[in-house]
PDB file of C-alpha atoms in Angstrom:
ATOM      1  CA  MET A 800       1.941 175.276  37.803  1.00  0.00           C
ATOM      2  CA  PHE A 801       5.147 175.469  39.827  1.00  0.00           C
ATOM      3  CA  SER A 802       5.286 178.217  42.437  1.00  0.00           C
ATOM      4  CA  PRO A 803       8.759 179.605  43.086  1.00  0.00           C
ATOM      5  CA  ILE A 804      10.259 179.152  46.521  1.00  0.00           C
ATOM      6  CA  ILE A 805      12.015 182.174  47.988  1.00  0.00           C
ATOM      7  CA  ILE A 806      15.028 181.326  50.120  1.00  0.00           C
ATOM      8  CA  GLU A 807      16.957 184.068  51.842  1.00  0.00           C
ATOM      9  CA  LEU A 808      20.546 183.289  52.760  1.00  0.00           C
ATOM     10  CA  THR A 809      22.798 185.947  54.157  1.00  0.00           C
ATOM     11  CA  ALA A 810      26.295 186.409  55.512  1.00  0.00           C
ATOM     12  CA  LEU A 811      25.796 186.356  59.277  1.00  0.00           C
ATOM     13  CA  GLY A 812      29.292 187.639  59.981  1.00  0.00           C
ATOM     14  CA  ASN A 813      32.532 185.857  60.517  1.00  0.00           C
ATOM     15  CA  GLY A 814      33.873 184.120  63.557  1.00  0.00           C
ATOM     16  CA  ALA A 815      36.719 181.967  64.734  1.00  0.00           C
ATOM     17  CA  ALA A 816      35.941 178.278  65.054  1.00  0.00           C
ATOM     18  CA  PRO A 817      37.440 176.185  67.875  1.00  0.00           C
ATOM     19  CA  ASN A 818      40.300 175.317  65.475  1.00  0.00           C
ATOM     20  CA  GLY A 819      41.314 179.018  65.508  1.00  0.00           C
ATOM     21  CA  VAL A 820      40.475 179.603  61.832  1.00  0.00           C
ATOM     22  CA  THR A 821      38.083 182.386  60.781  1.00  0.00           C
ATOM     23  CA  TYR A 822      35.020 181.342  58.753  1.00  0.00           C
ATOM     24  CA  GLU A 823      32.125 183.210  57.189  1.00  0.00           C
ATOM     25  CA  ARG A 824      28.825 182.134  58.722  1.00  0.00           C
ATOM     26  CA  ILE A 825      26.110 181.697  56.061  1.00  0.00           C
ATOM     27  CA  GLY A 826      22.474 181.074  56.942  1.00  0.00           C
ATOM     28  CA  ARG A 827      19.017 182.500  57.412  1.00  0.00           C
ATOM     29  CA  SER A 828      18.857 185.751  59.354  1.00  0.00           C
ATOM     30  CA  SER A 829      15.701 184.356  60.998  1.00  0.00           C
ATOM     31  CA  GLY A 830      17.704 181.413  62.366  1.00  0.00           C
ATOM     32  CA  GLY A 831      17.391 177.667  61.980  1.00  0.00           C
ATOM     33  CA  PHE A 832      20.187 177.189  59.465  1.00  0.00           C
ATOM     34  CA  GLU A 833      23.872 178.064  59.559  1.00  0.00           C
ATOM     35  CA  ASN A 834      27.031 176.729  57.902  1.00  0.00           C
ATOM     36  CA  TRP A 835      30.622 177.912  58.254  1.00  0.00           C
ATOM     37  CA  TYR A 836      32.793 178.415  55.153  1.00  0.00           C
ATOM     38  CA  ARG A 837      36.167 179.850  54.218  1.00  0.00           C
ATOM     39  CA  GLN A 838      37.711 180.383  50.803  1.00  0.00           C
ATOM     40  CA  SER A 839      41.317 180.150  49.730  1.00  0.00           C
ATOM     41  CA  ALA A 840      42.639 181.044  46.278  1.00  0.00           C
ATOM     42  CA  ILE A 841      41.878 177.518  45.016  1.00  0.00           C
ATOM     43  CA  ALA A 842      39.045 176.059  47.127  1.00  0.00           C
ATOM     44  CA  VAL A 843      36.062 176.580  49.403  1.00  0.00           C
ATOM     45  CA  PHE A 844      36.275 174.800  52.749  1.00  0.00           C
ATOM     46  CA  MET A 845      33.501 173.903  55.175  1.00  0.00           C
ATOM     47  CA  TYR A 846      33.777 173.581  58.946  1.00  0.00           C
ATOM     48  CA  ASP A 847      31.259 171.029  60.190  1.00  0.00           C
ATOM     49  CA  SER A 848      29.643 170.368  63.562  1.00  0.00           C
ATOM     50  CA  ARG A 849      32.193 167.643  64.332  1.00  0.00           C
ATOM     51  CA  GLY A 850      35.095 170.082  64.061  1.00  0.00           C
ATOM     52  CA  TYR A 851      36.360 169.037  60.625  1.00  0.00           C
ATOM     53  CA  ASP A 852      37.656 171.541  58.059  1.00  0.00           C
ATOM     54  CA  PHE A 853      37.594 170.071  54.554  1.00  0.00           C
ATOM     55  CA  PRO A 854      37.472 171.283  50.906  1.00  0.00           C
ATOM     56  CA  ILE A 855      34.046 171.051  49.295  1.00  0.00           C
ATOM     57  CA  PHE A 856      34.824 172.842  46.018  1.00  0.00           C
ATOM     58  CA  SER A 857      38.246 172.954  44.307  1.00  0.00           C
ATOM     59  CA  PHE A 858      38.670 175.491  41.509  1.00  0.00           C
ATOM     60  CA  ASN A 859      41.933 174.291  39.979  1.00  0.00           C
ATOM     61  CA  GLY A 860      40.922 170.681  39.324  1.00  0.00           C
ATOM     62  CA  GLU A 861      40.207 168.886  36.082  1.00  0.00           C
ATOM     63  CA  ILE A 862      36.824 167.473  35.109  1.00  0.00           C
ATOM     64  CA  GLY A 863      36.316 164.204  36.974  1.00  0.00           C
ATOM     65  CA  ASP A 864      38.597 165.135  39.885  1.00  0.00           C
ATOM     66  CA  THR A 865      37.152 163.989  43.192  1.00  0.00           C
ATOM     67  CA  SER A 866      37.654 165.413  46.699  1.00  0.00           C
ATOM     68  CA  ILE A 867      37.074 162.885  49.460  1.00  0.00           C
ATOM     69  CA  PHE A 868      37.039 163.424  53.209  1.00  0.00           C
ATOM     70  CA  VAL A 869      36.465 160.481  55.555  1.00  0.00           C
ATOM     71  CA  HIS A 870      34.622 161.544  58.714  1.00  0.00           C
ATOM     72  CA  SER A 871      34.550 157.970  60.015  1.00  0.00           C
ATOM     73  CA  PRO A 872      34.189 154.477  58.491  1.00  0.00           C
ATOM     74  CA  GLY A 873      30.975 154.461  56.445  1.00  0.00           C
ATOM     75  CA  ASP A 874      30.669 158.255  56.584  1.00  0.00           C
ATOM     76  CA  THR A 875      32.546 159.907  53.729  1.00  0.00           C
ATOM     77  CA  PHE A 876      32.120 163.297  52.028  1.00  0.00           C
ATOM     78  CA  ARG A 877      32.659 163.285  48.236  1.00  0.00           C
ATOM     79  CA  SER A 878      32.693 166.149  45.695  1.00  0.00           C
ATOM     80  CA  ILE A 879      33.237 165.537  41.953  1.00  0.00           C
ATOM     81  CA  LEU A 880      34.056 168.328  39.478  1.00  0.00           C
ATOM     82  CA  GLU A 881      31.593 167.615  36.641  1.00  0.00           C
ATOM     83  CA  PHE A 882      32.264 170.600  34.366  1.00  0.00           C
ATOM     84  CA  LYS A 883      33.916 174.011  34.179  1.00  0.00           C
ATOM     85  CA  GLY A 884      33.789 176.825  31.644  1.00  0.00           C
ATOM     86  CA  ASN A 885      32.246 180.246  31.098  1.00  0.00           C
ATOM     87  CA  ALA A 886      28.613 181.330  30.845  1.00  0.00           C
ATOM     88  CA  ASN A 887      26.580 184.507  30.516  1.00  0.00           C
ATOM     89  CA  ILE A 888      25.177 184.977  34.019  1.00  0.00           C
ATOM     90  CA  LEU A 889      23.063 188.054  34.736  1.00  0.00           C
ATOM     91  CA  GLY A 890      24.567 189.757  31.676  1.00  0.00           C
ATOM     92  CA  ARG A 891      28.194 189.020  32.546  1.00  0.00           C
ATOM     93  CA  ASP A 892      30.616 186.452  31.084  1.00  0.00           C
ATOM     94  CA  LEU A 893      31.759 184.570  34.205  1.00  0.00           C
ATOM     95  CA  ARG A 894      33.641 181.367  34.994  1.00  0.00           C
ATOM     96  CA  THR A 895      31.487 178.441  36.164  1.00  0.00           C
ATOM     97  CA  TRP A 896      32.110 175.089  37.862  1.00  0.00           C
ATOM     98  CA  GLY A 897      29.659 172.214  38.316  1.00  0.00           C
ATOM     99  CA  TYR A 898      29.955 169.695  41.156  1.00  0.00           C
ATOM    100  CA  SER A 899      28.166 166.571  42.316  1.00  0.00           C
ATOM    101  CA  VAL A 900      28.322 166.408  46.108  1.00  0.00           C
ATOM    102  CA  ASP A 901      27.507 163.572  48.478  1.00  0.00           C
ATOM    103  CA  PHE A 902      27.763 164.985  52.002  1.00  0.00           C
ATOM    104  CA  SER A 903      27.678 161.564  53.650  1.00  0.00           C
ATOM    105  CA  THR A 904      28.042 158.389  51.623  1.00  0.00           C
ATOM    106  CA  GLY A 905      26.609 156.508  54.609  1.00  0.00           C
ATOM    107  CA  GLN A 906      23.224 158.183  54.040  1.00  0.00           C
ATOM    108  CA  ILE A 907      20.945 158.049  51.038  1.00  0.00           C
ATOM    109  CA  ASP A 908      19.209 160.806  49.108  1.00  0.00           C
ATOM    110  CA  GLU A 909      21.166 163.821  50.301  1.00  0.00           C
ATOM    111  CA  GLU A 910      23.244 163.964  47.114  1.00  0.00           C
ATOM    112  CA  THR A 911      23.223 167.437  45.595  1.00  0.00           C
ATOM    113  CA  SER A 912      24.566 169.119  42.466  1.00  0.00           C
ATOM    114  CA  TYR A 913      25.947 172.662  42.570  1.00  0.00           C
ATOM    115  CA  ILE A 914      26.825 175.208  39.912  1.00  0.00           C
ATOM    116  CA  LEU A 915      29.224 177.866  41.207  1.00  0.00           C
ATOM    117  CA  VAL A 916      29.849 181.175  39.451  1.00  0.00           C
ATOM    118  CA  ASP A 917      32.940 183.337  39.869  1.00  0.00           C
ATOM    119  CA  SER A 918      32.178 186.487  41.900  1.00  0.00           C
ATOM    120  CA  LEU A 919      28.645 185.298  42.817  1.00  0.00           C
ATOM    121  CA  GLY A 920      29.029 181.939  44.566  1.00  0.00           C
ATOM    122  CA  ILE A 921      26.393 179.221  44.340  1.00  0.00           C
ATOM    123  CA  TRP A 922      24.282 179.867  41.253  1.00  0.00           C
ATOM    124  CA  GLN A 923      22.155 176.738  41.313  1.00  0.00           C
ATOM    125  CA  TRP A 924      21.725 173.630  43.398  1.00  0.00           C
ATOM    126  CA  THR A 925      19.594 170.546  42.953  1.00  0.00           C
ATOM    127  CA  ASN A 926      18.957 167.963  45.624  1.00  0.00           C
ATOM    128  CA  PHE A 927      18.544 164.639  43.842  1.00  0.00           C
ATOM    129  CA  LEU A 928      15.684 163.552  46.125  1.00  0.00           C
ATOM    130  CA  ALA A 929      13.633 166.716  45.482  1.00  0.00           C
ATOM    131  CA  GLY A 930      14.761 166.924  41.855  1.00  0.00           C
ATOM    132  CA  VAL A 931      13.848 170.603  41.431  1.00  0.00           C
ATOM    133  CA  PRO A 932      16.755 172.993  40.806  1.00  0.00           C
ATOM    134  CA  VAL A 933      16.988 176.141  42.906  1.00  0.00           C
ATOM    135  CA  THR A 934      18.551 178.971  40.880  1.00  0.00           C
ATOM    136  CA  LEU A 935      19.827 182.307  42.143  1.00  0.00           C
ATOM    137  CA  GLN A 936      17.675 185.104  40.723  1.00  0.00           C
ATOM    138  CA  GLY A 937      19.392 188.001  42.447  1.00  0.00           C
ATOM    139  CA  ALA A 938      21.945 188.942  45.049  1.00  0.00           C
ATOM    140  CA  GLU A 939      23.487 191.939  46.700  1.00  0.00           C
ATOM    141  CA  ILE A 940      27.215 191.495  47.171  1.00  0.00           C
ATOM    142  CA  ASN A 941      29.315 194.267  48.721  1.00  0.00           C
ATOM    143  CA  GLY A 942      26.544 196.757  47.943  1.00  0.00           C
ATOM    144  CA  VAL A 943      26.311 195.766  44.243  1.00  0.00           C
ATOM    145  CA  GLN A 944      22.976 194.323  43.048  1.00  0.00           C
ATOM    146  CA  PHE A 945      22.944 191.412  40.611  1.00  0.00           C
ATOM    147  CA  GLY A 946      19.718 190.247  38.967  1.00  0.00           C
ATOM    148  CA  MET A 947      16.334 190.606  40.638  1.00  0.00           C
ATOM    149  CA  LEU A 948      15.985 191.023  44.403  1.00  0.00           C
ATOM    150  CA  THR A 949      12.806 190.004  46.194  1.00  0.00           C
ATOM    151  CA  SER A 950      11.912 191.001  49.729  1.00  0.00           C
ATOM    152  CA  VAL A 951      11.174 188.170  52.132  1.00  0.00           C
TER     153      VAL A 951
END
């Protein structure tokens, strides 16, 4: 029997990175994990620990389109748009996008797939090494509850 894993991620506030751009900090309120993201009308960008700002998800692409960012020789980020469409998510018809992401082609087994949902963000992700998908069951966004919330 599989026991569900509860993962709490929260918006930790926004802040300006050394490049002068404002990002939303996402992580665990208890610490130990934090990433910096910003969204434009057509993409989500990530600011990494090396000071790079690069698109990780592009919303206006066609299936098969690939975003590549070269950190250094042998260390390349790659995101492939695998599908896009609409789905009934938590009782609402919302746009969806599916991506295969390799955060560093110089490393093995950190490849991950993501399903993003309009208005909610990351709906599901699966790390290929672990093989078990993690699916959003509930969220509170701008005071509006979606799905089932669990206290942690």
